XYZ file of C-alpha atoms in Angstrom:
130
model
C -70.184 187.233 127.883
C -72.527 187.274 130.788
C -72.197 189.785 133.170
C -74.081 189.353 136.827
C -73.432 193.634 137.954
C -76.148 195.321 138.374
C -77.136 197.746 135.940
C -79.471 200.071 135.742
C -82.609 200.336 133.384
C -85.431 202.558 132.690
C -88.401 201.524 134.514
C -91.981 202.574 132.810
C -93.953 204.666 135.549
C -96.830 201.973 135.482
C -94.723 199.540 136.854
C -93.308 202.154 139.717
C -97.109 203.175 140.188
C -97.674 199.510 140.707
C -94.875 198.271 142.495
C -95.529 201.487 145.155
C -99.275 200.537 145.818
C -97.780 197.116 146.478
C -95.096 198.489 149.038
C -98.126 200.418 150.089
C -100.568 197.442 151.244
C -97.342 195.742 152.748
C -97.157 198.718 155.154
C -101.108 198.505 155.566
C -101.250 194.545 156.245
C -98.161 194.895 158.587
C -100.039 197.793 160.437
C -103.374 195.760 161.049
C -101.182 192.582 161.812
C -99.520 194.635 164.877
C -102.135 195.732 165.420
C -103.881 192.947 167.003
C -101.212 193.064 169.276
C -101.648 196.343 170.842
C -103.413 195.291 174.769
C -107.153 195.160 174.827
C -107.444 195.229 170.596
C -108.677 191.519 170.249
C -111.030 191.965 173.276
C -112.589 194.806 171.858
C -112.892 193.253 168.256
C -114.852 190.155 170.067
C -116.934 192.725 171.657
C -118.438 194.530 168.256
C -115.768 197.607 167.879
C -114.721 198.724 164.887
C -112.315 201.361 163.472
C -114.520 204.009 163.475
C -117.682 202.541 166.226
C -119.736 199.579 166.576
C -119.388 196.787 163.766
C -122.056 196.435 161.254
C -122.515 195.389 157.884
C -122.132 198.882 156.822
C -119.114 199.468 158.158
C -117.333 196.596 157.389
C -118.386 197.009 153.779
C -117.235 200.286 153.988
C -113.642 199.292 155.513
C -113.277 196.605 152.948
C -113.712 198.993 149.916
C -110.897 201.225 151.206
C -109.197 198.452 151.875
C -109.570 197.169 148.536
C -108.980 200.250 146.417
C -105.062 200.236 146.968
C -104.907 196.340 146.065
C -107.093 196.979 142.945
C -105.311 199.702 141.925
C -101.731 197.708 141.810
C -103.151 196.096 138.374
C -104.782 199.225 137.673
C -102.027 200.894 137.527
C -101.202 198.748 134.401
C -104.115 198.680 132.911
C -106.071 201.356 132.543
C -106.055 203.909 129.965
C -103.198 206.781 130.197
C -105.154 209.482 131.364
C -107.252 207.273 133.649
C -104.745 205.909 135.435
C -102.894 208.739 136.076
C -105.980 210.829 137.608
C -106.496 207.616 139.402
C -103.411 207.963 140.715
C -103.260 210.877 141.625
C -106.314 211.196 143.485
C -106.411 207.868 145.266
C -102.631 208.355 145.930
C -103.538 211.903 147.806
C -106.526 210.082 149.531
C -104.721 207.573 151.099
C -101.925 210.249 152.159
C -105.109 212.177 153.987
C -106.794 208.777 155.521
C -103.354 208.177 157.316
C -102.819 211.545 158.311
C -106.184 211.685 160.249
C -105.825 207.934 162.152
C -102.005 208.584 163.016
C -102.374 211.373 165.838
C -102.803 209.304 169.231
C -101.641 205.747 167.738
C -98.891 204.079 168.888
C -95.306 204.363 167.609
C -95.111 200.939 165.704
C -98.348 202.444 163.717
C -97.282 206.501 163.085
C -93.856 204.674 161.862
C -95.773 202.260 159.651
C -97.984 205.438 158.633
C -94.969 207.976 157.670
C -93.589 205.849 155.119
C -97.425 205.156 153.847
C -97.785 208.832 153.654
C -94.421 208.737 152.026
C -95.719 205.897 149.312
C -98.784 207.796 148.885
C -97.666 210.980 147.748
C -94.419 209.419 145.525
C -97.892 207.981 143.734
C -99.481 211.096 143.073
C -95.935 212.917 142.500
C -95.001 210.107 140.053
C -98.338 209.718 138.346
C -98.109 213.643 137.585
């Protein structure tokens, strides 16, 4: 007999790990997305600003690899070794908790509402990876 109520199952902590950095680059794509919206954002991207100064190579390698790091680490997440993984998350999971902390104060709503629940993400990484 098949039954279509939900039940519930035990769900390995990789897949939570990975399924929360997921969630977590959601929140981060949706943030820059409404971002560009915010008056006088494009105009200052076509004139050379970036999130932290003038655009350069430098920087925009720079913004990339943090950018990166929470995409690479949802397959991380499953497959790295044991102890790897979970000092990976645990440290990139507090890291990312710190980087929104520091860019919320002054932003507007939309983006410290967007950043709460990434802090939130963030640290149920670290907490679950411990």
């Amino acid at each position: 007999m098949t039954t279509s109520r939900l039940s519930d199952i035990r769900i390995h902590v990789r897949f939570k790990l990975s399924a929360l950095w997921s969630a977590l680059m959601f929140c981060y794509v949706y943030g820059d997305y409404f971002g560009l919206y915010v008056p006088g954002k494009l105009k200052g991207m076509l004139a050379g600003e970036g999130p932290v100064g003038p655009v350069s190579e430098a920087s925009l390698v720079m913004t990339a690899l943090l950018l990166a790091l929470p995409g690479l680490m949802v397959f991380l997440s499953l497959a790295l070794s044991a102890r790897l993984c979970r000092w990976a998350n645990i440290v990139l999971g507090l890291f990312y908790a710190v980087v929104m902390l520091v860019t919320m104060p002054g932003a507007w709503w939309f983006y410290i509402t967007l950043g709460v629940i990434e802090v939130a993400l963030s640290l149920l990484i670290a907490i679950c990876a411990w």
